[in-house]
Short mmCIF file of C-alpha atoms and ligand atoms in Angstrom, two decimals:
data_model
loop_
_atom_site.label_atom_id
_atom_site.label_comp_id
_atom_site.label_asym_id
_atom_site.label_seq_id
_atom_site.Cartn_x
_atom_site.Cartn_y
_atom_site.Cartn_z
CA UNK A 1 -196.28 0.65 10.32
CA UNK A 2 -195.21 -1.05 13.58
CA UNK A 3 -196.95 -4.38 14.15
CA UNK A 4 -198.95 -4.14 17.41
CA UNK A 5 -199.05 -7.42 19.28
CA UNK A 6 -200.43 -8.35 22.70
CA UNK A 7 -197.94 -10.62 24.47
CA UNK A 8 -198.87 -13.84 26.27
CA UNK A 9 -198.36 -12.13 29.65
CA UNK A 10 -200.60 -9.25 28.60
CA UNK A 11 -203.27 -11.72 27.47
CA UNK A 12 -203.08 -13.41 30.90
CA UNK A 13 -203.21 -10.02 32.68
CA UNK A 14 -206.30 -9.02 30.68
CA UNK A 15 -208.03 -12.33 31.45
CA UNK A 16 -207.39 -11.99 35.22
CA UNK A 17 -208.77 -8.45 35.23
CA UNK A 18 -211.78 -9.24 33.03
CA UNK A 19 -212.73 -12.33 35.10
CA UNK A 20 -212.49 -10.29 38.30
CA UNK A 21 -214.45 -7.43 36.74
CA UNK A 22 -217.26 -9.77 35.68
CA UNK A 23 -217.21 -11.67 38.97
CA UNK A 24 -217.41 -8.50 41.03
CA UNK A 25 -220.51 -7.00 39.46
CA UNK A 26 -223.27 -5.99 41.81
CA UNK A 27 -226.67 -7.24 40.67
CA UNK A 28 -227.12 -5.52 37.32
CA UNK A 29 -230.85 -5.68 37.94
CA UNK A 30 -230.76 -2.06 39.13
CA UNK A 31 -231.69 -0.95 35.60
CA UNK A 32 -234.47 -3.59 35.47
CA UNK A 33 -235.70 -2.43 38.91
CA UNK A 34 -235.86 1.15 37.66
CA UNK A 35 -237.63 0.10 34.46
CA UNK A 36 -240.27 -1.85 36.39
CA UNK A 37 -241.36 0.70 38.95
CA UNK A 38 -241.40 4.44 39.51
CA UNK A 39 -239.94 5.04 42.99
CA UNK A 40 -240.27 8.11 45.20
CA UNK A 41 -237.30 10.41 45.77
CA UNK A 42 -236.92 8.81 49.24
CA UNK A 43 -236.94 5.26 47.84
CA UNK A 44 -234.50 6.29 45.09
CA UNK A 45 -232.13 7.88 47.60
CA UNK A 46 -232.16 4.67 49.63
CA UNK A 47 -231.59 2.62 46.45
CA UNK A 48 -228.70 4.88 45.50
CA UNK A 49 -226.98 4.59 48.91
CA UNK A 50 -227.49 0.80 48.92
CA UNK A 51 -226.09 0.48 45.39
CA UNK A 52 -223.14 2.75 46.19
CA UNK A 53 -222.37 0.88 49.43
CA UNK A 54 -222.33 -2.52 47.73
CA UNK A 55 -220.35 -1.02 44.84
CA UNK A 56 -217.58 0.03 47.24
CA UNK A 57 -217.46 -3.49 48.74
CA UNK A 58 -217.28 -4.96 45.22
CA UNK A 59 -214.54 -2.49 44.30
CA UNK A 60 -212.38 -3.63 47.24
CA UNK A 61 -212.72 -7.26 46.11
CA UNK A 62 -211.99 -6.31 42.49
CA UNK A 63 -208.78 -4.43 43.37
CA UNK A 64 -207.39 -7.53 45.12
CA UNK A 65 -207.25 -9.14 41.67
CA UNK A 66 -205.29 -6.34 40.04
CA UNK A 67 -201.80 -7.85 39.60
CA UNK A 68 -199.41 -5.99 41.87
CA UNK A 69 -202.06 -4.04 43.81
CA UNK A 70 -201.55 -6.05 47.02
CA UNK A 71 -197.76 -5.47 46.79
CA UNK A 72 -198.39 -1.71 47.23
CA UNK A 73 -198.05 -0.06 50.64
CA UNK A 74 -201.27 -0.84 52.63
CA UNK A 75 -202.04 2.80 53.26
CA UNK A 76 -201.57 3.56 49.57
CA UNK A 77 -204.03 0.77 48.72
CA UNK A 78 -206.63 2.50 50.92
CA UNK A 79 -205.81 5.92 49.42
CA UNK A 80 -206.32 4.52 45.89
CA UNK A 81 -209.66 2.95 46.85
CA UNK A 82 -210.94 6.08 48.57
CA UNK A 83 -209.72 8.24 45.70
CA UNK A 84 -211.34 6.19 42.94
CA UNK A 85 -214.59 4.88 44.48
CA UNK A 86 -216.80 7.75 43.26
CA UNK A 87 -215.31 7.64 39.74
CA UNK A 88 -215.73 3.86 39.62
CA UNK A 89 -219.38 4.31 40.64
CA UNK A 90 -220.09 6.80 37.84
CA UNK A 91 -218.17 4.63 35.35
CA UNK A 92 -220.26 1.64 36.35
CA UNK A 93 -223.47 3.69 36.14
CA UNK A 94 -222.47 4.91 32.67
CA UNK A 95 -221.82 1.34 31.57
CA UNK A 96 -225.19 0.17 32.95
CA UNK A 97 -226.91 3.11 31.21
CA UNK A 98 -225.14 2.43 27.89
CA UNK A 99 -226.06 -1.27 27.76
CA UNK A 100 -228.00 -2.40 24.71
CA UNK A 101 -231.63 -2.49 25.84
CA UNK A 102 -234.88 -3.27 23.97
CA UNK A 103 -236.34 -0.30 22.06
CA UNK A 104 -237.61 2.46 24.28
CA UNK A 105 -236.12 1.04 27.47
CA UNK A 106 -233.17 3.44 27.55
CA UNK A 107 -235.58 6.37 27.25
CA UNK A 108 -237.69 5.04 30.15
CA UNK A 109 -234.54 4.54 32.24
CA UNK A 110 -233.35 8.05 31.40
CA UNK A 111 -236.72 9.49 32.42
CA UNK A 112 -236.68 7.52 35.72
CA UNK A 113 -233.20 8.82 36.49
CA UNK A 114 -234.16 12.42 35.59
CA UNK A 115 -237.12 12.14 37.98
CA UNK A 116 -235.20 10.19 40.64
CA UNK A 117 -234.84 13.10 43.04
CA UNK A 118 -231.49 14.36 41.80
CA UNK A 119 -231.46 18.13 41.45
CA UNK A 120 -231.80 19.51 37.92
CA UNK A 121 -228.36 21.16 37.66
CA UNK A 122 -226.53 17.78 37.71
CA UNK A 123 -228.70 15.96 35.15
CA UNK A 124 -227.08 17.43 32.03
CA UNK A 125 -223.43 16.85 33.02
CA UNK A 126 -224.30 13.34 34.21
CA UNK A 127 -226.08 12.33 31.00
CA UNK A 128 -223.46 14.05 28.84
CA UNK A 129 -220.92 11.75 30.46
CA UNK A 130 -223.15 8.65 30.12
CA UNK A 131 -223.75 9.37 26.43
CA UNK A 132 -220.07 10.04 25.74
CA UNK A 133 -219.28 6.66 27.29
CA UNK A 134 -222.11 5.04 25.30
CA UNK A 135 -220.80 6.45 21.98
CA UNK A 136 -217.53 4.55 22.49
CA UNK A 137 -219.30 1.15 22.37
CA UNK A 138 -216.62 -0.21 24.67
CA UNK A 139 -215.87 -3.91 24.82
CA UNK A 140 -216.00 -5.63 28.21
CA UNK A 141 -212.18 -5.83 28.25
CA UNK A 142 -211.92 -2.08 27.62
CA UNK A 143 -214.41 -1.33 30.41
CA UNK A 144 -212.53 -3.54 32.87
CA UNK A 145 -209.14 -2.04 31.94
CA UNK A 146 -210.49 1.52 32.07
CA UNK A 147 -211.85 0.92 35.59
CA UNK A 148 -208.45 -0.54 36.58
CA UNK A 149 -206.63 2.51 35.16
CA UNK A 150 -208.97 4.77 37.16
CA UNK A 151 -208.16 2.90 40.37
CA UNK A 152 -204.40 3.04 39.65
CA UNK A 153 -204.29 6.82 39.40
CA UNK A 154 -200.98 7.86 41.05
CA UNK A 155 -201.94 11.44 41.99
CA UNK A 156 -204.76 10.61 44.42
CA UNK A 157 -204.62 12.42 47.79
CA UNK A 158 -202.31 10.82 50.41
CA UNK A 159 -200.59 8.37 48.04
CA UNK A 160 -196.97 8.14 49.26
CA UNK A 161 -195.24 5.94 46.66
CA UNK A 162 -196.68 7.41 43.44
CA UNK A 163 -193.96 5.79 41.29
CA UNK A 164 -195.07 2.29 42.37
CA UNK A 165 -198.68 3.11 41.34
CA UNK A 166 -197.45 4.70 38.09
CA UNK A 167 -195.57 1.50 37.17
CA UNK A 168 -198.71 -0.60 37.66
CA UNK A 169 -200.88 1.87 35.76
CA UNK A 170 -198.44 2.01 32.84
CA UNK A 171 -198.61 -1.78 32.53
CA UNK A 172 -202.41 -1.60 32.17
CA UNK A 173 -202.26 1.45 29.88
CA UNK A 174 -199.97 -0.46 27.52
CA UNK A 175 -202.40 -3.36 27.27
CA UNK A 176 -205.38 -1.04 26.71
CA UNK A 177 -203.49 0.94 24.05
CA UNK A 178 -202.71 -2.25 22.11
CA UNK A 179 -206.28 -3.53 22.52
CA UNK A 180 -207.67 -0.26 21.14
CA UNK A 181 -205.36 -0.36 18.11
CA UNK A 182 -206.30 -3.97 17.40
CA UNK A 183 -210.03 -3.57 17.98
CA UNK A 184 -210.49 -0.16 16.32
CA UNK A 185 -207.93 -0.11 13.46
CA UNK A 186 -209.92 2.52 11.52
CA UNK A 187 -209.89 4.84 14.54
CA UNK A 188 -206.28 5.59 15.60
CA UNK A 189 -207.58 8.20 18.09
CA UNK A 190 -209.81 5.73 19.93
CA UNK A 191 -207.35 5.13 22.81
CA UNK A 192 -206.95 8.90 23.34
CA UNK A 193 -210.75 9.34 23.32
CA UNK A 194 -211.07 6.61 25.95
CA UNK A 195 -208.56 8.33 28.25
CA UNK A 196 -210.29 11.65 27.61
CA UNK A 197 -213.40 10.19 29.24
CA UNK A 198 -211.41 9.84 32.48
CA UNK A 199 -210.98 13.62 32.57
CA UNK A 200 -214.75 14.08 32.12
CA UNK A 201 -215.28 11.45 34.83
CA UNK A 202 -213.08 13.30 37.30
CA UNK A 203 -214.95 16.55 36.64
CA UNK A 204 -218.34 14.87 37.12
CA UNK A 205 -217.11 13.27 40.34
CA UNK A 206 -216.34 16.68 41.82
CA UNK A 207 -220.12 17.21 42.05
CA UNK A 208 -220.94 13.94 43.80
CA UNK A 209 -221.23 15.28 47.37
CA UNK A 210 -223.50 18.14 46.23
CA UNK A 211 -225.55 15.70 44.09
CA UNK A 212 -226.28 13.75 47.26
CA UNK A 213 -226.91 16.57 49.72
CA UNK A 214 -229.19 18.32 47.20
CA UNK A 215 -231.27 15.17 46.59
CA UNK A 216 -234.94 16.19 47.03
CA UNK A 217 -235.56 14.40 50.34
CA UNK A 218 -235.91 15.82 53.83
CA UNK A 219 -233.37 13.60 55.53
CA UNK A 220 -230.13 12.45 53.84
CA UNK A 221 -229.00 9.30 55.68
CA UNK A 222 -225.72 7.63 54.64
CA UNK A 223 -224.15 4.31 55.63
CA UNK A 224 -220.88 4.58 57.65
CA UNK A 225 -218.97 3.23 54.62
CA UNK A 226 -220.38 5.99 52.40
CA UNK A 227 -219.48 8.63 55.00
CA UNK A 228 -215.93 7.28 54.71
CA UNK A 229 -215.87 7.37 50.92
CA UNK A 230 -218.15 10.30 50.05
CA UNK A 231 -217.43 13.77 51.48
CA UNK A 232 -220.81 13.79 53.21
CA UNK A 233 -222.05 14.05 56.83
C1 LIG B 301 -224.16 10.32 43.04
O1 LIG B 301 -225.33 10.49 42.24
C2 LIG B 301 -225.71 9.50 41.36
C3 LIG B 301 -224.93 8.36 41.09
C4 LIG B 301 -225.39 7.39 40.19
C5 LIG B 301 -226.61 7.56 39.54
C6 LIG B 301 -227.09 6.56 38.57
N1 LIG B 301 -226.87 6.62 37.26
C7 LIG B 301 -227.42 5.49 36.71
C8 LIG B 301 -227.43 5.03 35.39
C9 LIG B 301 -228.08 3.83 35.10
C10 LIG B 301 -228.69 3.08 36.12
C11 LIG B 301 -228.67 3.54 37.46
C12 LIG B 301 -228.01 4.73 37.73
N2 LIG B 301 -227.79 5.44 38.88
C13 LIG B 301 -228.16 5.08 40.26
C14 LIG B 301 -227.39 3.81 40.65
O2 LIG B 301 -227.88 2.95 41.34
N3 LIG B 301 -226.13 3.75 40.17
C15 LIG B 301 -225.23 2.74 40.49
C16 LIG B 301 -224.44 2.86 41.66
C17 LIG B 301 -224.63 4.04 42.58
C18 LIG B 301 -223.51 1.85 41.96
C19 LIG B 301 -223.34 0.77 41.09
C20 LIG B 301 -224.09 0.66 39.93
C21 LIG B 301 -225.05 1.65 39.62
C22 LIG B 301 -225.86 1.54 38.36
C23 LIG B 301 -229.68 4.97 40.45
C24 LIG B 301 -230.02 4.90 41.94
C25 LIG B 301 -231.52 4.93 42.17
C26 LIG B 301 -232.15 6.15 41.54
C27 LIG B 301 -231.85 6.20 40.04
C28 LIG B 301 -230.35 6.16 39.78
C29 LIG B 301 -227.37 8.69 39.82
O3 LIG B 301 -228.55 8.81 39.14
C30 LIG B 301 -229.38 9.92 39.49
C31 LIG B 301 -226.93 9.67 40.72
#
């Protein structure tokens, strides 16, 4: 049985990424906000676009701390950000939804989200994803590394030097694989299950434009940044 060991460099890499991940968190009070008040579909749509806009800004800051990211071709950096922003948003939402909350709060939050204005057809796939993330009981380090792996996906549209992105992603994948083996020794498949979530995430993200344009409001206004990142307007 090969002894799995995280090297000093990998420890340092993990610390840099985790610190950046925790530093670049938009106010987590979104869940609290939703638990406090019932908002109209209009108010929820505005909340969603505000949250998504600040999430993209946070994502840009976070990527600057991914070792090697700034050494990539500038246009490839943009292509990776554009290509991963929606997935990062759903991953963050899933992590917010899966947080340990006092009894009954998760149910209230779920109800608020179901009634937020999103059209029915997307509710099941969205919550299936949130619950499949929740079941993993991911550690903070795993969440931060999984988000980093999502950003460093080589086959995003318009990426020119895919090998350079692949090299960076492989470095992170190796750390995450070791972390999973060390943290979940009884579950050798845990790492594979984690990566399987990224496939579910990509599928869910295909619906994002429709989820927005079908929101039950009369006028769907987006910020210029969201028009850039989301395939809307
Ligand atoms: C594209 O369609 C979506 C995307 C996300 C959600 C979503 N799932 C959530 C799970 C837990 C908590 C809040 C959750 N959100 C929204 C939110 O803000 N997500 C969020 C963002 C956007 C950035 C950073 C961080 C987060 C949490 C609330 C926006 C206001 C209406 C209710 C959903 C969604 O719900 C219907 C529909």
